[in-house]
Amino acid sequence: MKPPNIANKFSNSTVCCFLLFGLFTYAQETSTISGFVREDATGEPISYANVFLSNTGLGAATNNDGYFVITKIPSGQYVINASMIGFGVYKKQIDITDGETIRLDIRLIEQAIETSEILVTAERQKFERSMESSQISLDLREINSAPAFVEPDVFRTLQMLPGVQTTSDFSSALYVRGSTPDQNLIMLDGIAIYNPYHFGGIFSTFNTDAIKEADFHAGGFPARYGGRMGAILNVINREGNTQKIKGAANISLISTKVLLEGPVPKWKGMKGSWMVSGRRTYFDKVVDALKIPIEQKSDGTNSYLTFPYYFYDYQIKINLDLTPNHRLTYTRFYGDDVLFFKESDTRQVDSDNNVDIVVDSDFGINWPWGNHTNGLTWRWIVSPTIVAKTFFANSRYRFHFNMDYEENQTFTYADTTEFYNTAFNFDIFDIINDNTLESEIIWKATENQEVTGGFQIRDVHFDLGIEIGITTLDTAVIEKPLDLNNTTREIAFFIQDKWDISPTLKFQSGLRATDYNLHDRLYLDPRISLKYHYSDNIALKLNWGHYHQFLMTANPQDENFRIVDLWMGIPEDKEASRSQHTIVGIEYLAPNNIFYRIEAYQKDFDNLLTLKQGEITTENEGEVYSTPFNEFWDTDAEAYGIEFLVKKPTGRLNGWIGYTFAETKYFTPQSGWHPPNWDRTHTLNIVGNIELTTDLQFSSALSASTGNPYTPILGRVYDWGHTLNSSTYWYPYNSYLVGDKNSVRYSDYFRVDIGIIRKHGNLFGLAYETYWQIMNVTRHVNILGYAYRTKIDYSGNRMGVERRKVGMFPIILTFGVKFEF
Amino acid sequence: MVFLGKGCLLPPEVWEDVESDYDHVLNVFGVISLDPTLDSFVGLYRTTDLDELSQIFVGVDTVMYIEGEEGEDGWWWIDSIYEPAALIKNAIIHIIDDQDNIFNFTFIETEEFYDTTFLDTLGWHFEWIDTFNVRMNYYKDTTGTFDPQPSRTYKLSINTLNYDPVNGELTTPNYPVLIDSMIQDTVSSTEPYEVHWEFQENAQGLLTGEILFDNLFSFTVGSWCGGKFERAVNLSDSTYTVPGEFCDDTGDSLAPEDFFIRLTAMDENYYEYFITSEVEEYSNLFLNNPTTQGRSVGIDGGFGVFGSIASDGITRTIVP
């Protein structure tokens, strides 16, 4: 491993940082109002709330923390307003004198009646403030708006947005504008999550009950984010109720979820909140409790049916306001899937008069996989215009398949007893340990300019291996046929400047510089955004940027199902993967609050790596080793497309319509240019939600798209094997001959889901709501793949090949009930 | 519960025939053998359609007459003879050496082999010599003039009607030489031991070991642990240490057996096809076996391989 040549690499970046801090010293003393906007009932911060001074052009929107700052306020008397959808308008008269700094903690009261003034104002905030193309924020209501498979799922909702594709109904992984899931940075409260799925991707790990909102960038994201080149998803959890202890429980067909939240007891001026949520599937426990006998063991007892799988996750978030300007936030997320199986048996072996032989055997499989994260964030409001955030986080993903067999033999003679023991152990594991220290400073330099700068140090330890152990009473042998152990370090500095050049023109520029310890070079990622307001309701956007990535998953490209991800750092002898995004778009926010967006994008990818899926050997100095996950095709890719989005976020009838035309092509020396197996050329998604009555809500989702590509089989060809020992012979075996990679497509995909939610139920004073959902209500057979079989006659003669469709979701009915207390 | 009513909610399984639509190419397996006991040959086939029979009936072979039970008639055991539908019999195949000598390989359908059985009992010695024909279906030199030499270049030329011609080329390996004096007389399957050979630069090979059981039906065959190994080696290394196997049962009761160690040198084509080449370029959970778009190593115009081998072997004694 080379020592990082930080001094040389960062000379330019260091200059930038000094410039940044130098600029801070020029922060002018002007009258300023800053503060937080929160829900009155819960204390949760409100994002995108509009805060403005009546009869002036002065105002601001709250960020994800609910924080706002209005600067350059002349002295005088004003009425400050704060509004947000679903809440009553806050108004307060204030007097401001020169150089005064006012701190406000604004509480908005939930209000069922929504005035048109409020609706327009809230949506307009997003329309006017957002610089980046392809960004969308989903709140809990929107996440829950689409009918879900068993449980609401943020990833399933995101899959209904333009530009997002998937491989099948069985996967909630996000393929965004030509990028694979490993190119997406998925964060929970800012902490990277490496494999955010349960049950092989059918469910995401994020418990929607705990989510406040999900911030999704399909591309063109700013310099603030790095290390990935696809999309950004930051799932922000609720902070917890600061007023009183509350709870909710959700019982679905597969799991029970519980959420508790409440205030931290006040002590020496400190205050805060906490939130705990957890979920566990219970099918394994139900099957265990039923005690269904399946066979009788040799000792006469019964073996019972088991369901050897469950998953769980829990999240903890604690906020502690040490002072009005200092906050500590502790975030913890634990989520695991566990496949387990254990069987013990005792048997008496036939024995003669001299000896009794008893054999005890234990066989077990234990396969946990999942994420554990811990993060501590310190937010410091240095001044009303400068906010610093520093966090340290550990994110650990691992899968660890362990299979054990142990046999104990007891030989009992007339005068003595002998013991023999044999144990076999097989382990395959991939453990990623990510420690990240990150700091950013957001400085609202002037009314028209906001500068953000910071650094990130990310140490990632990868441990991918196979261990085979055999032990007896006196001997132990451990083999490690695969042992890839590596630590990578990314040190990144970034700076970005958001500049409102004029009321109609905004420009954001940024630069991210990253040192990767395995490579002797500095990776520079410039990024720019331009936004032009053609009119009050129409905005044109342009985004361009470079993105580098230093880790990847090494899964086979043709896999039909992905249970686990095999993460690796980019090897020393390979260039970091690189992508360039170019996005142009036009947005229109209609007076009736319907949002229209058209975006065209083009992405180039270089230095991607594709695992040679059949390559299980590596040549090294003439010897051949069995080392999977070590041989790659150098891969380039290109993606382009155009997307349409019409979104009606509010009202009795709400939802969105998205259409995507997309082309993605990958190039490997082996297969040439070809579409990946998740590419869908045309995709139409319609999500609708209607309040039938105050108690009854109906939702539906329609998804139609071009079928996924697959590689056809054309004919048969002979391949040969050989035996070269005491005798020599070669033997042919019949192989299928396949055509060009992914050159044909399955029939078109079509699925309609519907759901009904009945609210405001009351069971012995306990509020509850019930939900019913039907997936694939039209019973359309969407093809996951073809299963092939050879017709063989009585003489072993092959008569031909047949195939049948293997479908995705059939029609599925699910239901659940949610309690609040 | 997730409601999945089979037959009601799940779609029915419908199988459909898969048809082919592509241009067939020749499918070649050619080996130039420097081992005196092994002839050089070229097997020639074509790729086939999915809806095509894999083999065709070409006749019958009367094996023997089976006597009937008492009072019943006997019957003739007649075996049907098939051959691969993909077999090409009428090609013109030439091997050309680096002196531009052309050797014509002709199609051989069957070859006659001899099998001798010995029996010594009660002072009598019995010996049976049985001859039988084996269907080879390959092309070889029938004139006895083709005598391949090490470190020489040979070209392959195949021409036949309706298919693109196939051409290939290889350079034969040098003979490997195991150093008899440096390999211990008795090896143990559970202890490491070294195998030595004469240095060769830029050459690859396969080192194998196999126990030669006198009686394959012996109890000892199933009880042996270890012994057999196979290892790709670089011939410039000159030595390889065979690791001892971990065996739970010490096998103290087993008798020593003959053990055959073989070192096979290979040309680049053979090594790539059999040792290093990727065989699972396309895999699909529902396709039973991983497969390829067709592999061509050492040939142009078709699928298959044109390779060469040369071997040396010694026999040792192995103990458990």
Coordinates of C-alpha atoms in Angstrom, one line a residue, chain B residues 110-235:
Chain B
T110 CA -14.5 -47.3 -35.9
E111 CA -11.3 -48.7 -34.7
E112 CA -10.5 -52.2 -33.5
F113 CA -9.2 -52.7 -30.0
Y114 CA -8.0 -55.8 -28.2
D115 CA -8.8 -56.7 -24.6
T116 CA -6.8 -59.5 -23.0
T117 CA -8.0 -61.3 -19.9
F118 CA -5.7 -63.5 -17.8
L119 CA -6.7 -66.0 -15.2
D120 CA -4.4 -68.3 -13.2
T121 CA -6.1 -70.9 -11.1
L122 CA -5.4 -74.4 -9.9
G123 CA -2.2 -74.4 -11.9
W124 CA -4.0 -73.6 -15.1
H125 CA -3.4 -70.5 -17.0
F126 CA -6.2 -69.0 -19.1
E127 CA -5.9 -66.2 -21.5
W128 CA -8.7 -64.6 -23.6
I129 CA -8.1 -62.1 -26.3
D130 CA -11.2 -60.2 -27.2
T131 CA -11.4 -57.8 -30.1
F132 CA -14.1 -55.1 -30.3
N133 CA -14.8 -52.1 -32.4
V134 CA -15.2 -48.7 -30.9
R135 CA -16.9 -45.9 -32.8
M136 CA -14.4 -43.1 -32.9
N137 CA -15.9 -40.8 -35.4
Y138 CA -12.8 -38.7 -35.8
Y139 CA -10.2 -37.8 -38.5
K140 CA -6.6 -39.1 -38.2
D141 CA -3.6 -39.8 -40.3
T142 CA -4.0 -43.4 -41.6
T143 CA -0.7 -43.5 -43.6
G144 CA 1.6 -43.6 -40.5
T145 CA 3.6 -40.7 -41.9
F146 CA 2.5 -38.0 -39.4
D147 CA 5.1 -38.0 -36.7
P148 CA 4.7 -34.7 -34.7
Q149 CA 7.8 -33.2 -33.2
P150 CA 8.2 -31.0 -30.2
S151 CA 8.6 -27.2 -30.5
R152 CA 7.3 -27.1 -34.1
T153 CA 4.5 -25.2 -35.6
Y154 CA 1.6 -27.0 -37.2
K155 CA -1.4 -25.6 -39.0
L156 CA -4.9 -27.0 -39.3
S157 CA -7.0 -26.6 -42.4
I158 CA -10.6 -27.8 -42.6
N159 CA -12.9 -27.4 -45.6
T160 CA -16.3 -28.8 -46.1
L161 CA -19.5 -28.0 -48.0
N162 CA -22.0 -25.5 -46.5
Y163 CA -19.8 -24.3 -43.7
D164 CA -17.1 -21.6 -43.5
P165 CA -13.6 -23.1 -43.5
V166 CA -11.7 -23.4 -40.3
N167 CA -8.0 -22.7 -39.9
G168 CA -5.8 -23.2 -36.8
E169 CA -2.3 -23.0 -35.7
L170 CA -0.2 -24.2 -32.7
T171 CA 3.3 -24.7 -31.6
T172 CA 3.9 -28.1 -29.9
P173 CA 5.4 -28.2 -26.4
N174 CA 8.7 -29.8 -25.5
Y175 CA 8.6 -33.1 -23.8
P176 CA 8.5 -32.7 -20.0
V177 CA 10.9 -34.9 -18.0
L178 CA 10.2 -35.9 -14.5
I179 CA 13.5 -36.4 -12.6
D180 CA 13.1 -40.0 -11.3
S181 CA 16.0 -39.8 -8.9
M182 CA 14.6 -36.7 -7.1
I183 CA 11.2 -38.1 -6.4
Q184 CA 10.9 -40.3 -3.3
D185 CA 10.1 -44.0 -3.8
T186 CA 7.3 -44.0 -1.4
V187 CA 4.9 -41.1 -0.8
S188 CA 2.2 -40.7 1.8
S189 CA -1.2 -39.3 1.0
T190 CA -1.2 -37.4 4.3
E191 CA 2.4 -36.0 4.1
P192 CA 3.8 -33.4 1.7
Y193 CA 6.3 -34.6 -0.9
E194 CA 8.1 -33.0 -3.8
V195 CA 7.9 -33.7 -7.5
H196 CA 10.8 -32.5 -9.6
W197 CA 11.1 -32.1 -13.3
E198 CA 13.6 -30.6 -15.8
F199 CA 13.4 -26.9 -16.2
Q200 CA 11.6 -25.5 -19.2
E201 CA 11.2 -21.8 -19.9
N202 CA 7.9 -20.3 -20.7
A203 CA 6.0 -23.5 -20.6
Q204 CA 2.9 -24.6 -18.7
G205 CA 1.6 -28.0 -17.8
L206 CA -0.6 -30.1 -15.6
L207 CA 0.8 -32.3 -12.8
T208 CA -1.5 -35.1 -11.7
G209 CA -1.3 -38.0 -9.4
E210 CA -3.6 -41.1 -9.2
I211 CA -3.6 -44.3 -7.2
L212 CA -3.5 -47.4 -9.4
F213 CA -5.8 -49.8 -7.6
D214 CA -5.2 -53.4 -8.6
N215 CA -8.8 -54.2 -8.1
L216 CA -11.3 -51.4 -8.5
F217 CA -13.9 -53.4 -6.6
S218 CA -11.6 -53.7 -3.6
F219 CA -12.8 -52.3 -0.3
T220 CA -9.7 -50.2 -0.1
V221 CA -10.8 -48.0 -3.0
G222 CA -13.5 -46.4 -0.9
S223 CA -11.4 -46.2 2.2
W224 CA -8.5 -44.3 0.8
C225 CA -8.2 -40.7 1.7
G226 CA -6.2 -38.4 -0.4
G227 CA -3.6 -39.4 -3.0
K228 CA -5.3 -38.0 -6.0
F229 CA -4.3 -34.5 -7.0
E230 CA -4.3 -32.2 -10.1
R231 CA -2.3 -29.0 -10.3
A232 CA -1.5 -26.5 -13.1
V233 CA 2.2 -25.8 -12.9
N234 CA 4.8 -23.6 -14.6
L235 CA 7.5 -25.8 -15.9

